[in-house]
Coordinates of N, CA and C in Angstrom, one line a residue:
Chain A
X225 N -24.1 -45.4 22.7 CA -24.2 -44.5 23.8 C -24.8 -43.2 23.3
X226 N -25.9 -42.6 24.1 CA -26.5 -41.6 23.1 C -25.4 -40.3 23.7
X227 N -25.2 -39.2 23.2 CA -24.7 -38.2 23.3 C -25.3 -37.5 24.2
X228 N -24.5 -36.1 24.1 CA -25.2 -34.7 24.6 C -26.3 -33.9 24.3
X229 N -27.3 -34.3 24.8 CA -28.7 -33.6 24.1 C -28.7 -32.1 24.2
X230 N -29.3 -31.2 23.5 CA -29.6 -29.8 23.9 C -30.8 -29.6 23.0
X231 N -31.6 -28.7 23.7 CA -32.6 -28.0 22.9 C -33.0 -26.4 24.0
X232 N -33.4 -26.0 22.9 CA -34.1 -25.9 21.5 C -32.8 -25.7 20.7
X233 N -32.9 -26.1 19.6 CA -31.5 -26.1 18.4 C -31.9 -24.3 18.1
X234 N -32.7 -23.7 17.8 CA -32.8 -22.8 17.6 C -33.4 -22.0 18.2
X235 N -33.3 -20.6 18.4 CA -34.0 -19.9 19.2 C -34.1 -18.2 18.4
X236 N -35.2 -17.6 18.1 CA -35.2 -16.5 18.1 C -36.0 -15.3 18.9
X237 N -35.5 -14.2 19.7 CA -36.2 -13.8 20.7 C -36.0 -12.5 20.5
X238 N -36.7 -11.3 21.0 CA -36.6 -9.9 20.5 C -35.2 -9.3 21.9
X239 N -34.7 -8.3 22.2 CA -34.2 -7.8 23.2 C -35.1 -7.9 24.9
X240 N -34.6 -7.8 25.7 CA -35.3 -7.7 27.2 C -36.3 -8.6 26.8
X241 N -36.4 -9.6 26.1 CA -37.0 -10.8 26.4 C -36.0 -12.0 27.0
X242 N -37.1 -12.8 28.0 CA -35.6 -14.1 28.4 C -35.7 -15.3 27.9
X243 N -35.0 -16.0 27.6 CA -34.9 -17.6 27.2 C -34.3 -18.8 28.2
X244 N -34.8 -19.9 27.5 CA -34.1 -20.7 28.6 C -33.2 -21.8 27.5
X245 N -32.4 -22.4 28.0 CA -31.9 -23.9 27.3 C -31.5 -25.0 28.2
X246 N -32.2 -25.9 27.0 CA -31.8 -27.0 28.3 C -30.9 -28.1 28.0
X247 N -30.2 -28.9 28.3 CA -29.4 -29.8 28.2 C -29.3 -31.4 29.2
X248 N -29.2 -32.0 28.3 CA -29.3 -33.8 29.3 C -27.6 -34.2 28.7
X249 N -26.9 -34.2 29.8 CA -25.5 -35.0 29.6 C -25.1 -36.5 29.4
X250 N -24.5 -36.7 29.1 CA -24.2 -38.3 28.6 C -24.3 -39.1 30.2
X251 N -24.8 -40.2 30.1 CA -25.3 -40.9 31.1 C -24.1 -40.8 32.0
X252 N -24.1 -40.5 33.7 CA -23.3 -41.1 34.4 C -22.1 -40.1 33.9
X253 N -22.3 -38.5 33.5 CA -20.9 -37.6 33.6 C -21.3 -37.0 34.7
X254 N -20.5 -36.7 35.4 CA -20.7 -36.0 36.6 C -20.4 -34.5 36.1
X255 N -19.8 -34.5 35.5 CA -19.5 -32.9 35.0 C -19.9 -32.2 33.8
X256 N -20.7 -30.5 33.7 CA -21.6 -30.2 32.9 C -20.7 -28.8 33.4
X257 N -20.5 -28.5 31.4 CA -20.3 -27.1 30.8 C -21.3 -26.9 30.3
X258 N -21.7 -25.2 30.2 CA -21.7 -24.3 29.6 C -21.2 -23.4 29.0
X259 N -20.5 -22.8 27.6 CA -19.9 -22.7 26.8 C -21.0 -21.5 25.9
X260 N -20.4 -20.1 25.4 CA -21.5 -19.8 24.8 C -19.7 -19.3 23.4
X261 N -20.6 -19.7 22.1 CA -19.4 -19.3 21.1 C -20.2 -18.2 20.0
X262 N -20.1 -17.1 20.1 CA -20.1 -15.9 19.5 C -19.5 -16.3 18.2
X263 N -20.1 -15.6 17.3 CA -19.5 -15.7 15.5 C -18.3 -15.6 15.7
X264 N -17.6 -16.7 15.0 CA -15.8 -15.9 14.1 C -15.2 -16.1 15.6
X265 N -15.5 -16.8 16.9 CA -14.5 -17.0 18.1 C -15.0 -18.1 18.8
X266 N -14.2 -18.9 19.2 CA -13.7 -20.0 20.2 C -14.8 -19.7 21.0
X267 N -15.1 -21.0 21.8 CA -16.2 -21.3 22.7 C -15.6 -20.5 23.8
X268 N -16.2 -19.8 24.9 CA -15.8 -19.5 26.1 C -16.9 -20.0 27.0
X269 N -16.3 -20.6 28.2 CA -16.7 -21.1 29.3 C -17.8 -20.3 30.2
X270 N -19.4 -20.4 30.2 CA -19.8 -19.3 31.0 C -19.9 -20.2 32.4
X271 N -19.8 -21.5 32.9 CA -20.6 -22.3 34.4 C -19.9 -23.6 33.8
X272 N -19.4 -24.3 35.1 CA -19.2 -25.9 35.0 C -20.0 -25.9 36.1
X273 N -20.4 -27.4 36.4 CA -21.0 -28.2 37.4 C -20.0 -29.3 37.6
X274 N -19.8 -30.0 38.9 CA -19.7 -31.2 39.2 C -20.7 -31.5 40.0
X275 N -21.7 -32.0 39.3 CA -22.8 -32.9 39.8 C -23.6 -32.1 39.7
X276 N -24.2 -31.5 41.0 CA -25.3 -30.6 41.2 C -24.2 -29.3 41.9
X277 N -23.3 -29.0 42.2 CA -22.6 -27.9 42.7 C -21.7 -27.4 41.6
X278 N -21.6 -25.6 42.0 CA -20.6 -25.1 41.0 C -19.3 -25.3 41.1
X279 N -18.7 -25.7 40.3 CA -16.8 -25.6 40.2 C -16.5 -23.9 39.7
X280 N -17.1 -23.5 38.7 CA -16.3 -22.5 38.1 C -17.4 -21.3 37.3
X281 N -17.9 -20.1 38.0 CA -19.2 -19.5 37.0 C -18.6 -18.2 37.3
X282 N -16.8 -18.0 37.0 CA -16.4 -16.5 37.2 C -16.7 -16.0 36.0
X283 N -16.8 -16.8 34.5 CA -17.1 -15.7 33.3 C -18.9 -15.2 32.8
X284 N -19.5 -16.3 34.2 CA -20.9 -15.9 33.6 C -21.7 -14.8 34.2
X285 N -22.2 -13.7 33.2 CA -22.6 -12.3 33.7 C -23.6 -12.6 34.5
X286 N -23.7 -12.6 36.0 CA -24.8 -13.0 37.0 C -26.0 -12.2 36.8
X287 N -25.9 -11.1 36.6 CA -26.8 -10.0 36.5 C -27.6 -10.7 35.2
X288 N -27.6 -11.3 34.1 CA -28.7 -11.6 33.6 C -28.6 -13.5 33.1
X289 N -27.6 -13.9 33.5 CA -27.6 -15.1 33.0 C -27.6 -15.9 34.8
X290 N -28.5 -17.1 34.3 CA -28.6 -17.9 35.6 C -28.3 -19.6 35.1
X291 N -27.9 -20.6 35.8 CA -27.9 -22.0 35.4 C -28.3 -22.6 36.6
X292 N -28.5 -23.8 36.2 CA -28.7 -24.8 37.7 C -28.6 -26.4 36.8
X293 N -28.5 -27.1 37.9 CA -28.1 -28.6 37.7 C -29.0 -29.1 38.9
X294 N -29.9 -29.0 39.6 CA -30.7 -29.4 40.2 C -30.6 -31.0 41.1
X295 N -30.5 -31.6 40.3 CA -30.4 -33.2 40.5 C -29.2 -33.5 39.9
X296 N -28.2 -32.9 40.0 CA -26.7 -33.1 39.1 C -27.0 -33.8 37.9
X297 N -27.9 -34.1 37.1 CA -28.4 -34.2 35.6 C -28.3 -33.6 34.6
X298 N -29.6 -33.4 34.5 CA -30.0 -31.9 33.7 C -29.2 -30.7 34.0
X299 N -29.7 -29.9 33.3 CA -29.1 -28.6 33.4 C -30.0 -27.7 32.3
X300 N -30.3 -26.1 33.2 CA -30.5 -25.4 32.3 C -29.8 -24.2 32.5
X301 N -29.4 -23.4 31.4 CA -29.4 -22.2 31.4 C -30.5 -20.9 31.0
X302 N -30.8 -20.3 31.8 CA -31.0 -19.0 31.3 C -30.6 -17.8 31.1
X303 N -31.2 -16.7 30.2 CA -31.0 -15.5 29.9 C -31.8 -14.6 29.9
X304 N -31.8 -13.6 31.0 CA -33.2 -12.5 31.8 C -32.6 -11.4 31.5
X305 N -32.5 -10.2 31.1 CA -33.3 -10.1 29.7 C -32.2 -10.0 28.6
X306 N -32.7 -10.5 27.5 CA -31.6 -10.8 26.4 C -31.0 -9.5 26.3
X307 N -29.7 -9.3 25.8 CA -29.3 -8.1 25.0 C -28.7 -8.9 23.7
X308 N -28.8 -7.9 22.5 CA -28.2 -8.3 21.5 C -27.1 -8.9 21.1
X309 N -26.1 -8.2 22.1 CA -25.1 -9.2 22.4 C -24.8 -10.6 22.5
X310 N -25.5 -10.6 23.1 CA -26.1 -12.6 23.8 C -26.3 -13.7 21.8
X311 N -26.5 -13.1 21.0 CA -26.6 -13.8 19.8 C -25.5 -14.1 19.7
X312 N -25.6 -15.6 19.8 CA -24.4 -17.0 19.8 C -24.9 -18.3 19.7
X313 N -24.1 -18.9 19.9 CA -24.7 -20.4 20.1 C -23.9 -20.7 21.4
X314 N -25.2 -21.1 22.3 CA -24.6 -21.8 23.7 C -24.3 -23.2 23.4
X315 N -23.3 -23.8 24.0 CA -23.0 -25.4 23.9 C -23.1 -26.1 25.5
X316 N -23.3 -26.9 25.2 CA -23.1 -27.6 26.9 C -22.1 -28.9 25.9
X317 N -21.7 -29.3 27.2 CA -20.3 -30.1 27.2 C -20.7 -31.6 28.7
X318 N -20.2 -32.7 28.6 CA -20.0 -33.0 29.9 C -18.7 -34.1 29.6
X319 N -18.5 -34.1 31.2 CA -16.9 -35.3 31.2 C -17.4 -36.2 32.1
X320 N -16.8 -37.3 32.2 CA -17.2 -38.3 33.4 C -16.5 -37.7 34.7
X321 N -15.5 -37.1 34.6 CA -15.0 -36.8 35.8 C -13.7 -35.4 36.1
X322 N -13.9 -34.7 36.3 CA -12.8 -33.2 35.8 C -11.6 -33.5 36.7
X323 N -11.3 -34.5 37.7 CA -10.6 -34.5 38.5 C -9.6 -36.1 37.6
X324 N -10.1 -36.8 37.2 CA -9.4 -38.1 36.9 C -8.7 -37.5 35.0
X325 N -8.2 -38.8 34.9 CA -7.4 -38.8 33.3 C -8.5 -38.4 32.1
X326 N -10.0 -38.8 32.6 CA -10.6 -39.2 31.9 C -12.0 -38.1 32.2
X327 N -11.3 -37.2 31.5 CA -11.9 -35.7 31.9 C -11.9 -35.1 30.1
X328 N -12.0 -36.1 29.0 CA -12.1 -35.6 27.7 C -14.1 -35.0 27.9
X329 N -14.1 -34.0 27.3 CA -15.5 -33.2 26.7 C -16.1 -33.5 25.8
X330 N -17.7 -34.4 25.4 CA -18.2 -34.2 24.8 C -19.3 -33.1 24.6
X331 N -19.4 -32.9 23.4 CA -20.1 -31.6 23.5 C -21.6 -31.8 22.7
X332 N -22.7 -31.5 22.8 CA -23.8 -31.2 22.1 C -23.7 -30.4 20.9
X333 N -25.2 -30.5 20.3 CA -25.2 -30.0 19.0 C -25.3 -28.2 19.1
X334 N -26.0 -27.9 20.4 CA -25.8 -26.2 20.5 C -26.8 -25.9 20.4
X335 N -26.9 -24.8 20.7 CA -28.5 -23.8 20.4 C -28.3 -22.5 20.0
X336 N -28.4 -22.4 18.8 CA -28.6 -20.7 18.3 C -28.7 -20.0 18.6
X337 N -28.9 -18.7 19.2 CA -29.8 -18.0 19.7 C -29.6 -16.7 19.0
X338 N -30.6 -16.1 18.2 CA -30.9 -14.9 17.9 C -31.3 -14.0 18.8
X339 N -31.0 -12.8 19.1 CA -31.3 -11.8 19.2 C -31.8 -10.4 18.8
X340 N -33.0 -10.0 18.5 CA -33.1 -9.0 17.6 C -33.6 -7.5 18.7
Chain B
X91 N -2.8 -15.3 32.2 CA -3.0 -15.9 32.4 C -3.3 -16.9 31.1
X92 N -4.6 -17.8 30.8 CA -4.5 -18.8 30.0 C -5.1 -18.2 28.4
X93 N -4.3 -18.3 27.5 CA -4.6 -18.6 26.1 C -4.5 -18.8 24.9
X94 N -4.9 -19.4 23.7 CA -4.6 -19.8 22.6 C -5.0 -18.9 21.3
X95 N -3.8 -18.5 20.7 CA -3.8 -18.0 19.3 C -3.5 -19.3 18.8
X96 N -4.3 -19.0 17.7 CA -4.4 -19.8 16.3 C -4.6 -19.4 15.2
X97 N -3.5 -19.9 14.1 CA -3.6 -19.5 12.6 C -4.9 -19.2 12.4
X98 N -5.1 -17.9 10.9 CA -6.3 -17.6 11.1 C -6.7 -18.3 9.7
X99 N -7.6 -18.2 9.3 CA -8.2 -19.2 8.3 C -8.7 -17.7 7.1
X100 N -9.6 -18.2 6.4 CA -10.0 -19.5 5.9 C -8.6 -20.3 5.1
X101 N -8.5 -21.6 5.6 CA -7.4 -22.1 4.3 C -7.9 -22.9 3.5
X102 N -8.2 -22.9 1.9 CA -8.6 -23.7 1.3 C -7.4 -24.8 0.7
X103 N -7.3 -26.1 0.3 CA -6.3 -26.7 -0.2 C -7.0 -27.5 -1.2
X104 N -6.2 -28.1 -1.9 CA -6.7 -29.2 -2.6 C -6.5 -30.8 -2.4
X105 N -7.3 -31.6 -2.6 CA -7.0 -33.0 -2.0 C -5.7 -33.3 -1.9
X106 N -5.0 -34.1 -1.2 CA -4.1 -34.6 -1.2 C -2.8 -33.6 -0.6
X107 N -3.2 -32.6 -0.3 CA -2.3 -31.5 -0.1 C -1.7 -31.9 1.3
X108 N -0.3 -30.9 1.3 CA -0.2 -31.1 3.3 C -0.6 -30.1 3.8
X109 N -1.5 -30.1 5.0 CA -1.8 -29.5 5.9 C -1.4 -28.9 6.9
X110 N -1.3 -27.3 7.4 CA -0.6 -27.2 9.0 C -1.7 -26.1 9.6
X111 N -2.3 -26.3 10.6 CA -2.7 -24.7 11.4 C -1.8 -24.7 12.4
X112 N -1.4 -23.6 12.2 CA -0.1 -23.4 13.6 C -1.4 -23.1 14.9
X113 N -1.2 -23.2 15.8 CA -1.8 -23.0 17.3 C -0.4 -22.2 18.1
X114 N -0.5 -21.7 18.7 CA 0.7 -21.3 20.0 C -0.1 -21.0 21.5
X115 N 0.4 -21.0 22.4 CA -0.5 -20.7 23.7 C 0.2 -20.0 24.9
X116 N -0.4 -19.7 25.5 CA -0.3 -19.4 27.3 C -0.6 -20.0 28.3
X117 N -0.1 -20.0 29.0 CA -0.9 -21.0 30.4 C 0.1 -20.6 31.6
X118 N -0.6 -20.5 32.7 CA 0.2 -20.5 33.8 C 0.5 -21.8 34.6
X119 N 0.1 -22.6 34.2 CA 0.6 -23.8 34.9 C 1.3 -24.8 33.5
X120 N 0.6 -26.2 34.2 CA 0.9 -27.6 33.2 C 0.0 -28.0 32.1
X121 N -0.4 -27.4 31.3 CA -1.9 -27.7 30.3 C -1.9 -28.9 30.1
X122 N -2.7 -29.5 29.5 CA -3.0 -30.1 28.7 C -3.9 -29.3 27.5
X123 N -3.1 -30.3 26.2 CA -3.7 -29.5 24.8 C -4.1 -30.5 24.0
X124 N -5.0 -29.6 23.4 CA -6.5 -30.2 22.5 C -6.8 -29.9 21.0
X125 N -6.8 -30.5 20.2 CA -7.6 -30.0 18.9 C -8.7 -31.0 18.9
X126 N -9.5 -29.9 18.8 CA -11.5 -30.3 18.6 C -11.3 -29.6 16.7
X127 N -12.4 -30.6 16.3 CA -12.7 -30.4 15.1 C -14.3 -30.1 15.3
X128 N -15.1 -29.1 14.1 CA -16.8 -28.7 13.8 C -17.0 -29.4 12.6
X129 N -17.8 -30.4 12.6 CA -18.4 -31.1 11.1 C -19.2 -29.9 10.7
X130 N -19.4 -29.7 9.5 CA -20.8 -28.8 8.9 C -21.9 -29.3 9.7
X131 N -22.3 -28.5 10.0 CA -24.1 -29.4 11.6 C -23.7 -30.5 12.3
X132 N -22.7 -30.1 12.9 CA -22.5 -31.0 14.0 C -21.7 -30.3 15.0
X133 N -21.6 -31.2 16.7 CA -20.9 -30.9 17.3 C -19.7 -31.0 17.6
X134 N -18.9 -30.2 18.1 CA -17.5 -29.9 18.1 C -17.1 -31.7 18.9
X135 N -15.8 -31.7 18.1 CA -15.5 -33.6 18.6 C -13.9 -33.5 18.5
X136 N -13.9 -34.4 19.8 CA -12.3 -34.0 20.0 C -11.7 -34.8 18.8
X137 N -10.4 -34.1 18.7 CA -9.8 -35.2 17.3 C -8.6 -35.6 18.1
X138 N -7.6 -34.8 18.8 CA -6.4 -35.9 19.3 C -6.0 -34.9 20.8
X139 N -5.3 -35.0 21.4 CA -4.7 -34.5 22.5 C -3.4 -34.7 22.6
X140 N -2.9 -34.2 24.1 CA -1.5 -34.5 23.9 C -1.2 -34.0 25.6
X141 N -0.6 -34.7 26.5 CA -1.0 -34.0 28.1 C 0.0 -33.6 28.8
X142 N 1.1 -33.6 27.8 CA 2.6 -33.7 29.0 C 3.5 -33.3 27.6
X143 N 4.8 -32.4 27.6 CA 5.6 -32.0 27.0 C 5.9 -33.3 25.8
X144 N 6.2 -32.9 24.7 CA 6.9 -34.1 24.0 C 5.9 -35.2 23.2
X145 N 4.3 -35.2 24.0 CA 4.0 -36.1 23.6 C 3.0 -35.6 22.4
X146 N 2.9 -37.0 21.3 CA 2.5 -36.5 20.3 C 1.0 -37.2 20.4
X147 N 0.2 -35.9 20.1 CA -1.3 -37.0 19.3 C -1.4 -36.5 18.1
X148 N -2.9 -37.9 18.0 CA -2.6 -38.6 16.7 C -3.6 -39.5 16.4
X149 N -4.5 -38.7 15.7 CA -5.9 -39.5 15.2 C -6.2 -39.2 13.8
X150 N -7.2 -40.1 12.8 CA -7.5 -40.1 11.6 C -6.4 -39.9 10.6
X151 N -4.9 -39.7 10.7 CA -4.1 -39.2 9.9 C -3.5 -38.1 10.4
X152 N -4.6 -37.2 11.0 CA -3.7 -35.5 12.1 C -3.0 -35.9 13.5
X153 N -2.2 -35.1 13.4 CA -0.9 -35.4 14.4 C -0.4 -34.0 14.9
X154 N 0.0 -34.0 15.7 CA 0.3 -32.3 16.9 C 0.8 -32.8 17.6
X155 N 2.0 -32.8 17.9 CA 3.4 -32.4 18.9 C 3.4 -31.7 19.8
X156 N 2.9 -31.9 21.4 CA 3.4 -30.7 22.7 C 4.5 -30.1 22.6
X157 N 4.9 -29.3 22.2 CA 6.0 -28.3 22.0 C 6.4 -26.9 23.7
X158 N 6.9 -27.6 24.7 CA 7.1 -26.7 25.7 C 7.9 -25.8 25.5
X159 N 9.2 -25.8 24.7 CA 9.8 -24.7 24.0 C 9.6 -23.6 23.3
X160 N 8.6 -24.1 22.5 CA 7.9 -22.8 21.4 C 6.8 -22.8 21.8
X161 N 5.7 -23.3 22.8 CA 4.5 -23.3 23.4 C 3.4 -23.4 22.3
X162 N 3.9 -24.4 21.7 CA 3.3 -25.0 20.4 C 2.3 -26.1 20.3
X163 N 1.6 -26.1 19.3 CA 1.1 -27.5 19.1 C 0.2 -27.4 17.8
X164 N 1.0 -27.4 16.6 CA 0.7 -27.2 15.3 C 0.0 -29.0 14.8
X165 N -1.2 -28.2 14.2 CA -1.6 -29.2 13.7 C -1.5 -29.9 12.2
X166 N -1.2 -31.4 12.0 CA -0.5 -31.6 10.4 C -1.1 -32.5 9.8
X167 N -1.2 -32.3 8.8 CA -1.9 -33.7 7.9 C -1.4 -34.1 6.6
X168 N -0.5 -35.6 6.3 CA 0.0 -35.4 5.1 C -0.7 -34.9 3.9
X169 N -1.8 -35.3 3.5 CA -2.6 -35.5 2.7 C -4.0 -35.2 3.0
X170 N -4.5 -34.2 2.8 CA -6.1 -34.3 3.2 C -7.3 -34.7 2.1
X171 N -8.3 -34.7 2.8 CA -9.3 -35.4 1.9 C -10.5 -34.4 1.8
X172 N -11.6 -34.2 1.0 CA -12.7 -33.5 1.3 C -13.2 -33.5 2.4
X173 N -13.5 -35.1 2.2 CA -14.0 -34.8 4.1 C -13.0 -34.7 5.5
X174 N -12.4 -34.0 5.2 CA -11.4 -33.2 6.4 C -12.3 -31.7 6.6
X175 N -12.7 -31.2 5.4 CA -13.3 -29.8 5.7 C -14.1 -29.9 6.7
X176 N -14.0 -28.6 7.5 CA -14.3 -28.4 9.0 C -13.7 -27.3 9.3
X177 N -14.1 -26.8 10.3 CA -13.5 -26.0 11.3 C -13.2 -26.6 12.6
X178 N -11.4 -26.3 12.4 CA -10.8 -27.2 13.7 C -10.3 -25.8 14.7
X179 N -10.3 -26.5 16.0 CA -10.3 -25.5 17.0 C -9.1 -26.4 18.0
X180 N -7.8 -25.2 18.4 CA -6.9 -25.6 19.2 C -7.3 -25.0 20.5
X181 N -7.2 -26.0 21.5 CA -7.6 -25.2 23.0 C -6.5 -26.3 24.0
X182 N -7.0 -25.6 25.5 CA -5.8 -26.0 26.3 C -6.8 -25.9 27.4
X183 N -6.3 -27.0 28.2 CA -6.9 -27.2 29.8 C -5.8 -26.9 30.7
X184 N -6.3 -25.9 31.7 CA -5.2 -25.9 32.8 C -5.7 -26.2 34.2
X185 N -5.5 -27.5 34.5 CA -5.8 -27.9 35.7 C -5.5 -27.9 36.7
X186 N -4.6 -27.1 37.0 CA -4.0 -26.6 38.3 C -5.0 -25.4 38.6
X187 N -5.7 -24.8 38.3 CA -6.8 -24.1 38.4 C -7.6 -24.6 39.5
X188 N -7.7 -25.8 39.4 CA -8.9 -26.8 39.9 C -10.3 -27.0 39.0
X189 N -10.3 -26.6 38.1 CA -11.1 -26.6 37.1 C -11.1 -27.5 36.2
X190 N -11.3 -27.7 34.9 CA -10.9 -28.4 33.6 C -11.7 -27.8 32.0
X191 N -12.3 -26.3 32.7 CA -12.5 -26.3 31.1 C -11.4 -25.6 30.2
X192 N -12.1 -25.6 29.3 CA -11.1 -25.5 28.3 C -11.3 -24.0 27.5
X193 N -9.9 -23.4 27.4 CA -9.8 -22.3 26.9 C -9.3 -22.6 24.8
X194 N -10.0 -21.9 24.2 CA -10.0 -22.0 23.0 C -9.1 -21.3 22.3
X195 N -9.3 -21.6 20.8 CA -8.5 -20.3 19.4 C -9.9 -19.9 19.4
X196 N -9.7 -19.3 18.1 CA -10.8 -18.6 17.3 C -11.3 -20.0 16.3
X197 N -10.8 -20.6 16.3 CA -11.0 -21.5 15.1 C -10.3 -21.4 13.7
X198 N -9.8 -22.3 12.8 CA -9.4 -22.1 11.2 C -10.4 -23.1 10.8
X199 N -11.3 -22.1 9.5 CA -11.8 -23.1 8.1 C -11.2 -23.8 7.4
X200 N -11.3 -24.7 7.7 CA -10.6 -25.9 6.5 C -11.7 -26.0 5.1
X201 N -11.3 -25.8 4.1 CA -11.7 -26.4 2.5 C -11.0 -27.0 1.8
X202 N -11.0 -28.6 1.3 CA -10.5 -29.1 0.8 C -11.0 -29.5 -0.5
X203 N -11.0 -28.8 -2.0 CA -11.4 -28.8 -2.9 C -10.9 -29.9 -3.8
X204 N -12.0 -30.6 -4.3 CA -11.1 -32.0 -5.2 C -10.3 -31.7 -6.3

């Protein structure tokens, strides 16, 4: 079973420039995190999806970060315009189902993201 | 509201040693709790859980006890091996939210030197 894809693994971008990331969830999970983990701290949750609709995007800064699930699949996130801050590594995550027993996270390899 | 302190790292040991990162937590409801482990270049992978008071998980040799009393769930290993080294991460899901993600530690460095 192939995993959680994400790309680009790496990213380096200057300030007030934007990026995008994208992510393909394990076949048939209905449900897709976004997670962005800053040096030296724990992943924090920026957007979940169930399917193509949001469950949960109270920690993600609207004003410059946007996501979508489109066709409840894919998923991207972006970031309009970077601040330096933003250098972390975003992870996406998905579960077969957030509502059932069988609501464990697999998570992707991540994407870097520098900001200079 | 929801979250997890965890021992802070780095802890180096030597093979065979015994292992503990304490975790402790918050939650306003019924959690369920998690230790995810980071390979060197890899993604974060759950290692055991535990969903209801009392119950213990329990994978590869590491074991964690739900502790509702002391709002616990320390993680143990008799004996570790080099390839244990990692960065393991204690987190908790609170589902009464309506939600399911998952709130984190900071993480501890595991090194296990031969």
């Amino acid at each position: 079973e192939a995993g959680v894809a994400q790309s680009p693994r790496y990213k380096i971008i200057e300030k007030r420039q934007s990026v995008a990331f994208w992510c393909n969830p394990i076949s048939g999970h209905a449900t897709l995190y976004w997670y962005q983990q800053i040096l030296g701290q724990g992943p924090k949750l920026l957007i979940q999806f169930q399917n193509n609709g949001v469950v949960d995007d109270s920690q993600l800064p609207k004003d410059r970060f946007s996501a979508e699930r489109l066709k409840g699949v894919d998923s991207t996130l972006k970031i309009q315009p970077a601040k330096l801050e933003d250098s972390a590594v975003y992870l996406c995550a998905s579960s077969l189902d957030q509502g059932s027993a069988s609501y464990e996270q697999y998570f992707g390899p991540g994407t870097r993201l520098t900001v200079t | 509201g929801n979250s997890v302190t965890q021992m802070e790292g780095p802890v180096t040991l030597s093979e065979e040693a015994f292992l503990t990162i304490n975790c402790t937590y918050t939650a306003t409801g019924y959690p369920s709790l998690f230790w995810y482990v980071q390979y060197p270049g890899e993604g974060l992978q759950l290692l055991l859980k535990a969903t209801k008071a009392d119950d213990k998980g329990s994978n590869k040799g590491f074991e964690a006890t739900y502790r509702k009393e002391t709002t616990s769930f320390h993680l143990e290993k008799g004996s570790v091996q080099v390839s244990d080294s990692a960065v393991y991460f204690c987190a908790l899901s609170d589902r009464q939210t309506g939600a399911n993600n998952l709130f984190f530690g900071t993480g501890t460095r595991l090194t296990v030197i031969p």
